Amino acid sequence: MMPADSTTKSAYESFLKAACDRLGYSETIASLLALAAMEIKVEIPIIRDNGELAIFTGYRVQHQNARGPCKGGLRYHPQVDLDEVRGLASLMTMKTALVNIPLGGGKGGITCDPRSLSARELETLTRKFVKRIHREIGPNSDIMAPDVGTNARVMGWIHSEYSAIYGHSPAAVTGKPIALGGSAGRETATGDGIAIVTREYARHRNIRLDGATAAIQGFGNVGINTALAYRKLGIKVIAISDSRGAVYREDGIDIEALAKRKRERGTIADAEGHETISAGELLETKCDFLVPAALGNAVTGDNADRISAGAIIEGANGPLTRQADEILAARGIDVVPDILANAGGVIVSYFEWVQNLQREVWPEERIEKELARILGKAAGEVFSHARDKKLDYRSAAFDIAVARVKEALDATGF
Ligand code: NAD
């Protein structure tokens, strides 16, 4: 595979610098926001089920906390490295600022292949990671959540390990099982949010959703829930991929049936009744909305000129390289940026944190209503700012987010 033309971190830095230039901020501010406040790297030895010792590396990067405690996911994947975690942490600072919730940005990860670890090994790894970093995380400093390769069960282990040290502390981590103080709507929040933002985008651009088509890369938490939420909007999902294969069905994919297959066999590859397509063809599917919902750098300078979607809605974090962004802009293909499109997850995580701190349990209707209100407002601000200043949506989103973080830094007396 060719190396991508930018990393999540270098792409972030160039979007940040461009925003600081437009806003007239000094280079010092751009440099400060390019850096993380704290970076933690730990080695985590565990005894494997076969009795052998294995050592894993874990990271937690706290990028910015001027607007509130750091907030961001924990990723388990073989490609996790410090540079990637740094880039993802900084995107979280921009995301929480853009949707205007009182949190900062952080991200973590352990370099491992969770599919090759047993449940016991995963639990041991997770608990040991918490033992290593517990002094630096918590409800008022840094709150983790699920990301690629982690889920509610992993968050439950984090909650349990942290609470064993500090006493019952549900607000220390979000995306927990409901039984441990998790929030209604958190599991589906990112996909639900992508649908809300897509609806707002369609309204802004006068696109009819009923009968529109979509292709989705990635069929995990974000991909599945986006597909389900798109169906409610009348959008027909015609192509879906996971790490092992991609399928196409012109009449629309039966999402529940494919999700069942994924649960049972671990992949959607070769699903009956569907045409098998390549990973590249999935990205090049002719459709109204392409939703990359897997890993970073899916669309690069190498394939951006073959994208045939009307618009890209960024479900994943950092799915486009800088060059891809430029090529798509030149081709007039709209990109709705990650820090807006996938912010539903962190918004409902914020609701979970608030509920835990206040010992409250909100009904699902309240979550749905508040999520739509906060995301709808943020989307409206991005689309209006882009129109008024003649900017693409990512630039507009960065302008709003960077200005909010700068305002908080100024207010701290910095
Ligand atoms: P997940 O682990 O639940 O699912 C990831 C999916 O991507 C899996 O189906 C996997 O098979 C697939 N995949 C991996 N490599 C692929 C490839 N090369 N081609 C096609 N599919 C591939 O992860 P998730 O939680 O759904 O996260 C997906 C993306 O969304 C990540 O970028 C994550 O940072 C972002 N995100 C997640 C959340 C959340 O709440 N979980 C919130 C915001 C953003």
Short mmCIF file of C-alpha atoms and ligand atoms in Angstrom, two decimals:
data_model
loop_
_atom_site.label_atom_id
_atom_site.label_comp_id
_atom_site.label_asym_id
_atom_site.label_seq_id
_atom_site.Cartn_x
_atom_site.Cartn_y
_atom_site.Cartn_z
CA MET A 1 0.00 0.00 0.00
CA MET A 2 1.27 3.48 -0.86
CA PRO A 3 1.89 5.69 2.16
CA ALA A 4 -0.88 8.28 2.56
CA ASP A 5 -0.06 11.85 1.53
CA SER A 6 -0.75 13.09 5.07
CA THR A 7 -1.34 11.68 8.54
CA THR A 8 -4.30 12.60 10.74
CA LYS A 9 -1.90 14.77 12.74
CA SER A 10 -0.28 16.57 9.81
CA ALA A 11 -3.67 17.14 8.16
CA TYR A 12 -4.99 18.57 11.46
CA GLU A 13 -2.00 20.89 11.70
CA SER A 14 -2.57 22.29 8.24
CA PHE A 15 -6.33 22.80 8.84
CA LEU A 16 -5.46 24.46 12.16
CA LYS A 17 -2.84 26.76 10.65
CA ALA A 18 -5.21 27.81 7.86
CA ALA A 19 -7.92 28.61 10.45
CA CYS A 20 -5.47 30.63 12.59
CA ASP A 21 -4.41 32.58 9.46
CA ARG A 22 -8.03 33.35 8.54
CA LEU A 23 -8.82 34.37 12.13
CA GLY A 24 -5.68 36.53 12.39
CA TYR A 25 -4.24 34.55 15.34
CA SER A 26 -0.52 34.52 16.04
CA GLU A 27 1.74 31.62 15.12
CA THR A 28 2.15 30.97 18.83
CA ILE A 29 -1.54 30.11 19.13
CA ALA A 30 -1.29 27.79 16.12
CA SER A 31 1.77 26.13 17.68
CA LEU A 32 0.09 25.80 21.06
CA LEU A 33 -3.01 24.17 19.58
CA ALA A 34 -0.83 21.84 17.52
CA LEU A 35 0.72 20.44 20.69
CA ALA A 36 -0.78 18.10 23.26
CA ALA A 37 -0.82 19.18 26.91
CA MET A 38 0.19 15.69 28.07
CA GLU A 39 1.21 12.43 26.42
CA ILE A 40 1.31 9.14 28.29
CA LYS A 41 2.95 5.97 26.98
CA VAL A 42 2.95 2.78 29.01
CA GLU A 43 4.11 -0.78 28.52
CA ILE A 44 1.52 -3.36 29.58
CA PRO A 45 2.73 -6.91 30.21
CA ILE A 46 0.11 -9.65 30.43
CA ILE A 47 0.24 -13.42 30.64
CA ARG A 48 -1.48 -14.88 27.54
CA ASP A 49 -3.82 -17.87 27.84
CA ASN A 50 -0.97 -20.09 26.60
CA GLY A 51 1.13 -19.06 29.61
CA GLU A 52 3.49 -16.83 27.63
CA LEU A 53 4.29 -13.23 28.53
CA ALA A 54 3.22 -10.59 25.98
CA ILE A 55 3.94 -6.87 26.21
CA PHE A 56 1.62 -4.27 24.67
CA THR A 57 2.06 -0.51 24.36
CA GLY A 58 -0.71 1.84 25.43
CA TYR A 59 -1.13 5.59 24.90
CA ARG A 60 -3.29 8.35 26.25
CA VAL A 61 -2.90 11.85 24.83
CA GLN A 62 -4.58 14.81 26.54
CA HIS A 63 -4.62 17.54 23.94
CA GLN A 64 -6.51 20.46 25.50
CA ASN A 65 -8.59 21.07 28.62
CA ALA A 66 -9.25 24.83 28.55
CA ARG A 67 -12.97 24.22 27.87
CA GLY A 68 -13.36 21.21 30.20
CA PRO A 69 -11.92 17.78 31.01
CA CYS A 70 -10.32 15.92 28.12
CA LYS A 71 -12.73 13.59 26.35
CA GLY A 72 -12.15 10.98 23.71
CA GLY A 73 -12.16 7.34 22.71
CA LEU A 74 -9.86 4.41 23.40
CA ARG A 75 -8.83 2.44 20.31
CA TYR A 76 -7.58 -1.17 20.16
CA HIS A 77 -5.98 -1.76 16.76
CA PRO A 78 -2.63 -3.04 15.39
CA GLN A 79 -1.96 0.34 13.70
CA VAL A 80 -2.31 2.43 16.85
CA ASP A 81 0.77 4.62 17.36
CA LEU A 82 1.55 7.82 19.24
CA ASP A 83 1.36 10.09 16.20
CA GLU A 84 -2.08 8.79 15.22
CA VAL A 85 -3.37 9.13 18.80
CA ARG A 86 -2.05 12.71 18.91
CA GLY A 87 -3.91 13.58 15.72
CA LEU A 88 -7.13 11.98 16.96
CA ALA A 89 -6.86 13.74 20.35
CA SER A 90 -6.57 17.15 18.69
CA LEU A 91 -9.62 16.44 16.53
CA MET A 92 -11.55 15.80 19.76
CA THR A 93 -10.64 19.27 21.06
CA MET A 94 -12.07 20.75 17.85
CA LYS A 95 -15.15 18.51 17.97
CA THR A 96 -16.18 19.36 21.54
CA ALA A 97 -15.59 23.06 20.82
CA LEU A 98 -17.55 22.96 17.56
CA VAL A 99 -20.62 21.42 19.17
CA ASN A 100 -20.05 23.68 22.18
CA ILE A 101 -20.09 21.18 25.04
CA PRO A 102 -17.91 21.88 28.11
CA LEU A 103 -15.20 19.32 27.40
CA GLY A 104 -11.71 19.26 25.91
CA GLY A 105 -10.00 16.68 23.72
CA GLY A 106 -8.13 13.45 24.36
CA LYS A 107 -7.62 10.04 22.79
CA GLY A 108 -6.02 6.75 23.71
CA GLY A 109 -5.13 3.44 22.24
CA ILE A 110 -3.39 0.14 22.73
CA THR A 111 -1.43 -1.36 19.85
CA CYS A 112 -3.03 -4.80 19.63
CA ASP A 113 -5.33 -6.91 17.50
CA PRO A 114 -8.37 -7.41 19.76
CA ARG A 115 -9.67 -10.17 17.47
CA SER A 116 -6.64 -12.30 18.33
CA LEU A 117 -7.10 -11.89 22.11
CA SER A 118 -9.47 -13.91 24.29
CA ALA A 119 -12.02 -12.12 26.48
CA ARG A 120 -9.84 -12.84 29.53
CA GLU A 121 -6.74 -11.44 27.83
CA LEU A 122 -8.63 -8.31 26.72
CA GLU A 123 -9.98 -7.77 30.20
CA THR A 124 -6.54 -8.18 31.78
CA LEU A 125 -5.01 -5.80 29.25
CA THR A 126 -7.71 -3.18 29.87
CA ARG A 127 -7.52 -3.40 33.66
CA LYS A 128 -3.70 -3.20 33.62
CA PHE A 129 -3.87 -0.16 31.35
CA VAL A 130 -6.15 1.55 33.90
CA LYS A 131 -3.78 0.56 36.73
CA ARG A 132 -0.94 2.25 34.83
CA ILE A 133 -2.73 5.53 34.01
CA HIS A 134 -5.44 5.94 36.71
CA ARG A 135 -3.76 9.00 38.29
CA GLU A 136 -4.13 10.92 35.04
CA ILE A 137 -7.75 10.06 34.18
CA GLY A 138 -11.09 10.62 35.91
CA PRO A 139 -14.36 12.57 35.83
CA ASN A 140 -12.64 15.96 36.17
CA SER A 141 -9.54 15.32 34.09
CA ASP A 142 -9.91 12.82 31.25
CA ILE A 143 -12.87 10.63 30.37
CA MET A 144 -12.49 7.69 27.96
CA ALA A 145 -15.13 6.21 25.62
CA PRO A 146 -15.39 3.44 22.98
CA ASP A 147 -13.64 3.71 19.62
CA VAL A 148 -12.38 1.22 17.02
CA GLY A 149 -11.94 -2.23 18.60
CA THR A 150 -13.49 -1.29 21.96
CA ASN A 151 -17.10 -1.33 23.14
CA ALA A 152 -19.39 -1.04 26.16
CA ARG A 153 -17.91 -4.17 27.72
CA VAL A 154 -14.39 -2.68 27.65
CA MET A 155 -15.76 0.54 29.17
CA GLY A 156 -17.39 -1.56 31.90
CA TRP A 157 -13.97 -3.02 32.80
CA ILE A 158 -12.47 0.48 32.92
CA HIS A 159 -15.31 1.63 35.20
CA SER A 160 -14.83 -1.35 37.47
CA GLU A 161 -11.04 -0.99 37.74
CA TYR A 162 -11.17 2.77 38.28
CA SER A 163 -13.95 2.43 40.87
CA ALA A 164 -11.94 -0.21 42.75
CA ILE A 165 -9.32 2.48 43.36
CA TYR A 166 -11.44 5.62 43.82
CA GLY A 167 -14.85 4.31 44.87
CA HIS A 168 -17.92 4.17 42.63
CA SER A 169 -17.07 6.60 39.81
CA PRO A 170 -19.33 6.08 36.80
CA ALA A 171 -18.50 9.55 35.39
CA ALA A 172 -14.87 8.44 34.84
CA VAL A 173 -15.74 6.72 31.57
CA THR A 174 -18.65 6.84 29.08
CA GLY A 175 -20.13 4.33 26.69
CA LYS A 176 -20.61 1.95 29.62
CA PRO A 177 -23.26 -0.77 29.73
CA ILE A 178 -26.62 0.68 30.85
CA ALA A 179 -26.44 -1.52 33.98
CA LEU A 180 -23.32 0.39 35.10
CA GLY A 181 -24.66 3.89 34.48
CA GLY A 182 -24.42 3.98 30.70
CA SER A 183 -26.79 6.27 28.86
CA ALA A 184 -29.76 5.41 26.72
CA GLY A 185 -28.89 6.15 23.11
CA ARG A 186 -25.08 6.03 23.49
CA GLU A 187 -24.65 2.83 21.46
CA THR A 188 -26.39 4.32 18.42
CA ALA A 189 -25.42 7.97 19.03
CA THR A 190 -22.68 8.37 16.43
CA GLY A 191 -24.78 6.85 13.63
CA ASP A 192 -27.86 8.78 14.76
CA GLY A 193 -25.77 11.97 14.72
CA ILE A 194 -24.47 11.25 11.22
CA ALA A 195 -28.08 10.95 10.05
CA ILE A 196 -29.05 14.23 11.75
CA VAL A 197 -26.11 16.06 10.13
CA THR A 198 -26.88 14.47 6.74
CA ARG A 199 -30.49 15.66 7.05
CA GLU A 200 -29.35 19.21 7.87
CA TYR A 201 -26.86 19.15 4.99
CA ALA A 202 -29.58 17.94 2.59
CA ARG A 203 -31.89 20.71 3.78
CA HIS A 204 -29.13 23.29 3.26
CA ARG A 205 -28.39 21.96 -0.24
CA ASN A 206 -31.99 21.19 -1.22
CA ILE A 207 -31.32 17.48 -1.69
CA ARG A 208 -34.27 15.11 -1.48
CA LEU A 209 -33.49 12.30 0.98
CA ASP A 210 -36.31 9.95 0.15
CA GLY A 211 -34.78 7.61 -2.42
CA ALA A 212 -31.26 9.01 -2.08
CA THR A 213 -28.46 6.41 -2.04
CA ALA A 214 -25.45 5.81 0.21
CA ALA A 215 -22.30 3.68 0.40
CA ILE A 216 -20.75 2.98 3.80
CA GLN A 217 -17.16 1.90 4.44
CA GLY A 218 -16.89 0.03 7.75
CA PHE A 219 -19.62 -2.00 9.44
CA GLY A 220 -18.88 -1.64 13.15
CA ASN A 221 -20.63 0.61 15.65
CA VAL A 222 -20.64 3.67 13.40
CA GLY A 223 -21.29 1.93 10.08
CA ILE A 224 -24.19 -0.23 11.30
CA ASN A 225 -25.93 2.54 13.20
CA THR A 226 -25.53 5.01 10.33
CA ALA A 227 -27.08 2.47 7.96
CA LEU A 228 -30.03 1.94 10.33
CA ALA A 229 -30.54 5.67 10.85
CA TYR A 230 -30.25 6.38 7.11
CA ARG A 231 -33.02 3.90 6.44
CA LYS A 232 -35.31 5.88 8.74
CA LEU A 233 -34.60 8.95 6.59
CA GLY A 234 -35.51 7.03 3.43
CA ILE A 235 -31.89 6.80 2.25
CA LYS A 236 -31.15 3.52 0.48
CA VAL A 237 -27.79 1.98 1.47
CA ILE A 238 -26.51 0.20 -1.65
CA ALA A 239 -22.91 -0.70 -0.71
CA ILE A 240 -21.19 -1.68 2.55
CA SER A 241 -17.70 -2.94 3.39
CA ASP A 242 -15.77 -4.21 6.37
CA SER A 243 -12.07 -5.07 6.69
CA ARG A 244 -12.56 -8.39 4.91
CA GLY A 245 -14.90 -7.60 2.03
CA ALA A 246 -17.47 -5.35 0.37
CA VAL A 247 -20.96 -5.98 -0.99
CA TYR A 248 -23.33 -4.12 -3.34
CA ARG A 249 -27.08 -4.36 -3.88
CA GLU A 250 -28.78 -1.92 -6.21
CA ASP A 251 -32.22 -2.38 -4.60
CA GLY A 252 -30.84 -1.55 -1.16
CA ILE A 253 -29.16 -3.72 1.46
CA ASP A 254 -31.16 -5.41 4.22
CA ILE A 255 -29.18 -3.85 7.08
CA GLU A 256 -30.47 -6.09 9.88
CA ALA A 257 -29.74 -9.26 7.89
CA LEU A 258 -26.21 -8.07 7.13
CA ALA A 259 -25.62 -7.05 10.76
CA LYS A 260 -26.76 -10.53 11.85
CA ARG A 261 -24.31 -12.10 9.41
CA LYS A 262 -21.53 -9.85 10.74
CA ARG A 263 -22.33 -10.89 14.33
CA GLU A 264 -22.40 -14.58 13.46
CA ARG A 265 -19.46 -14.83 11.05
CA GLY A 266 -17.40 -11.78 11.94
CA THR A 267 -17.64 -10.40 8.39
CA ILE A 268 -20.08 -9.37 5.69
CA ALA A 269 -17.88 -10.74 2.91
CA ASP A 270 -19.65 -12.90 0.29
CA ALA A 271 -23.13 -12.32 1.77
CA GLU A 272 -25.71 -14.17 -0.38
CA GLY A 273 -27.95 -12.06 -2.59
CA HIS A 274 -25.33 -9.35 -2.92
CA GLU A 275 -22.76 -8.57 -5.57
CA THR A 276 -19.20 -8.80 -4.26
CA ILE A 277 -17.17 -5.68 -4.99
CA SER A 278 -13.64 -4.66 -4.08
CA ALA A 279 -12.71 -2.29 -1.25
CA GLY A 280 -11.72 0.28 -3.88
CA GLU A 281 -15.02 -0.06 -5.76
CA LEU A 282 -16.93 0.55 -2.53
CA LEU A 283 -15.32 3.99 -2.21
CA GLU A 284 -15.98 4.71 -5.88
CA THR A 285 -19.68 3.71 -5.76
CA LYS A 286 -21.97 6.15 -7.56
CA CYS A 287 -24.30 7.40 -4.83
CA ASP A 288 -25.49 10.55 -3.10
CA PHE A 289 -23.60 10.04 0.17
CA LEU A 290 -20.33 8.21 0.75
CA VAL A 291 -19.77 7.58 4.45
CA PRO A 292 -16.24 6.41 5.32
CA ALA A 293 -16.82 4.86 8.78
CA ALA A 294 -13.70 2.73 9.31
CA LEU A 295 -10.16 4.05 9.78
CA GLY A 296 -8.20 7.15 8.79
CA ASN A 297 -6.83 7.98 5.32
CA ALA A 298 -9.42 6.00 3.33
CA VAL A 299 -9.60 8.65 0.60
CA THR A 300 -6.21 9.95 -0.51
CA GLY A 301 -4.57 11.74 -3.42
CA ASP A 302 -4.55 8.36 -5.19
CA ASN A 303 -8.29 7.70 -5.30
CA ALA A 304 -9.98 11.09 -4.70
CA ASP A 305 -10.38 11.70 -8.43
CA ARG A 306 -12.39 8.46 -8.75
CA ILE A 307 -14.94 9.27 -6.02
CA SER A 308 -18.39 9.34 -7.64
CA ALA A 309 -20.50 10.33 -4.63
CA GLY A 310 -22.39 13.61 -4.51
CA ALA A 311 -20.99 14.30 -1.03
CA ILE A 312 -18.77 12.68 1.58
CA ILE A 313 -20.07 12.54 5.13
CA GLU A 314 -17.09 11.74 7.38
CA GLY A 315 -18.22 9.05 9.82
CA ALA A 316 -14.67 8.05 10.73
CA ASN A 317 -12.12 10.40 12.22
CA GLY A 318 -9.66 11.70 9.65
CA PRO A 319 -10.84 9.53 6.71
CA LEU A 320 -9.56 12.01 4.10
CA THR A 321 -5.98 13.11 3.57
CA ARG A 322 -5.17 16.73 2.88
CA GLN A 323 -4.60 16.06 -0.81
CA ALA A 324 -7.94 14.25 -1.05
CA ASP A 325 -9.60 17.28 0.50
CA GLU A 326 -8.06 19.56 -2.14
CA ILE A 327 -8.96 17.27 -5.05
CA LEU A 328 -12.57 16.87 -3.89
CA ALA A 329 -12.94 20.63 -3.37
CA ALA A 330 -11.66 21.24 -6.90
CA ARG A 331 -14.17 18.68 -8.21
CA GLY A 332 -17.03 20.37 -6.34
CA ILE A 333 -17.74 17.36 -4.10
CA ASP A 334 -18.89 18.54 -0.68
CA VAL A 335 -17.20 17.11 2.41
CA VAL A 336 -19.07 17.28 5.72
CA PRO A 337 -16.19 17.05 8.20
CA ASP A 338 -15.70 14.49 10.95
CA ILE A 339 -15.71 17.05 13.76
CA LEU A 340 -19.34 17.80 12.86
CA ALA A 341 -20.61 14.62 11.21
CA ASN A 342 -19.57 12.10 13.88
CA ALA A 343 -19.98 14.34 16.94
CA GLY A 344 -23.17 12.54 18.04
CA GLY A 345 -21.05 10.04 19.98
CA VAL A 346 -19.28 12.60 22.11
CA ILE A 347 -22.49 14.57 22.64
CA VAL A 348 -24.30 11.57 24.12
CA SER A 349 -21.13 10.72 26.06
CA TYR A 350 -21.44 14.21 27.51
CA PHE A 351 -25.07 13.45 28.47
CA GLU A 352 -23.87 10.23 30.13
CA TRP A 353 -21.22 12.12 32.11
CA VAL A 354 -23.78 14.73 33.23
CA GLN A 355 -26.27 12.02 34.27
CA ASN A 356 -23.56 10.18 36.25
CA LEU A 357 -22.38 13.35 38.00
CA GLN A 358 -25.95 14.29 38.95
CA ARG A 359 -27.05 10.71 39.74
CA GLU A 360 -29.81 11.05 37.16
CA VAL A 361 -31.20 8.76 34.49
CA TRP A 362 -32.61 10.53 31.44
CA PRO A 363 -35.25 8.89 29.26
CA GLU A 364 -34.33 8.08 25.67
CA GLU A 365 -36.67 10.78 24.28
CA ARG A 366 -34.73 13.45 26.17
CA ILE A 367 -31.43 12.16 24.76
CA GLU A 368 -32.82 12.14 21.21
CA LYS A 369 -34.24 15.64 21.54
CA GLU A 370 -31.10 17.15 23.08
CA LEU A 371 -28.82 15.42 20.56
CA ALA A 372 -30.86 16.78 17.65
CA ARG A 373 -30.89 20.26 19.21
CA ILE A 374 -27.12 20.46 19.83
CA LEU A 375 -26.08 18.89 16.51
CA GLY A 376 -28.68 20.80 14.52
CA LYS A 377 -27.39 24.07 15.96
CA ALA A 378 -23.74 23.19 15.25
CA ALA A 379 -24.57 22.09 11.70
CA GLY A 380 -26.52 25.30 11.08
CA GLU A 381 -23.57 27.38 12.29
CA VAL A 382 -21.12 25.52 10.03
CA PHE A 383 -23.32 25.77 6.93
CA SER A 384 -24.08 29.49 7.50
CA HIS A 385 -20.46 30.37 8.21
CA ALA A 386 -19.35 28.47 5.09
CA ARG A 387 -21.92 30.31 2.97
CA ASP A 388 -21.17 33.75 4.43
CA LYS A 389 -17.38 33.42 4.18
CA LYS A 390 -17.37 31.30 1.00
CA LEU A 391 -15.51 28.47 2.71
CA ASP A 392 -15.68 24.71 2.45
CA TYR A 393 -17.38 23.04 5.44
CA ARG A 394 -14.19 21.81 7.09
CA SER A 395 -12.65 25.28 7.05
CA ALA A 396 -15.86 26.77 8.42
CA ALA A 397 -15.99 24.15 11.19
CA PHE A 398 -12.35 24.73 12.13
CA ASP A 399 -12.84 28.51 12.25
CA ILE A 400 -15.71 28.16 14.73
CA ALA A 401 -13.93 25.54 16.86
CA VAL A 402 -10.52 27.26 16.97
CA ALA A 403 -12.14 30.58 17.91
CA ARG A 404 -13.98 28.90 20.83
CA VAL A 405 -10.82 27.24 22.16
CA LYS A 406 -8.89 30.51 21.84
CA GLU A 407 -11.66 32.35 23.69
CA ALA A 408 -11.39 29.86 26.57
CA LEU A 409 -7.59 30.12 26.63
CA ASP A 410 -7.85 33.91 26.76
CA ALA A 411 -10.45 33.71 29.53
CA THR A 412 -8.16 31.56 31.66
CA GLY A 413 -5.76 34.49 31.70
CA PHE A 414 -3.31 32.74 29.43
P1 NAD B 1 -15.60 -0.52 15.17
O1 NAD B 1 -14.39 -1.20 15.65
O2 NAD B 1 -16.90 -0.77 15.85
O3 NAD B 1 -15.81 -0.82 13.61
C1 NAD B 1 -14.83 -0.58 12.65
C2 NAD B 1 -15.28 -1.23 11.35
O4 NAD B 1 -14.39 -0.84 10.30
C3 NAD B 1 -15.29 -2.75 11.37
O5 NAD B 1 -16.46 -3.22 10.72
C4 NAD B 1 -14.08 -3.13 10.54
O6 NAD B 1 -14.22 -4.38 9.90
C5 NAD B 1 -14.09 -2.00 9.54
N1 NAD B 1 -12.83 -1.78 8.83
C6 NAD B 1 -11.57 -1.74 9.32
N2 NAD B 1 -10.70 -1.53 8.31
C7 NAD B 1 -11.43 -1.44 7.17
C8 NAD B 1 -11.12 -1.21 5.81
N3 NAD B 1 -9.87 -1.05 5.41
N4 NAD B 1 -12.13 -1.18 4.91
C9 NAD B 1 -13.41 -1.35 5.29
N5 NAD B 1 -13.76 -1.55 6.58
C10 NAD B 1 -12.78 -1.58 7.50
O7 NAD B 1 -15.25 1.05 15.19
P2 NAD B 1 -16.27 2.26 15.24
O8 NAD B 1 -16.50 2.60 16.66
O9 NAD B 1 -17.41 1.98 14.33
O10 NAD B 1 -15.37 3.43 14.64
C11 NAD B 1 -15.23 3.65 13.23
C12 NAD B 1 -14.70 5.05 12.99
O11 NAD B 1 -15.60 6.01 13.55
C13 NAD B 1 -13.34 5.36 13.62
O12 NAD B 1 -12.65 6.26 12.78
C14 NAD B 1 -13.71 6.04 14.92
O13 NAD B 1 -12.67 6.87 15.40
C15 NAD B 1 -14.90 6.85 14.47
N6 NAD B 1 -15.81 7.26 15.54
C16 NAD B 1 -16.35 6.35 16.39
C17 NAD B 1 -17.24 6.79 17.36
C18 NAD B 1 -17.94 5.83 18.28
O14 NAD B 1 -18.81 6.28 19.04
N7 NAD B 1 -17.68 4.54 18.27
C19 NAD B 1 -17.52 8.15 17.50
C20 NAD B 1 -16.95 9.04 16.60
C21 NAD B 1 -16.11 8.59 15.63
#
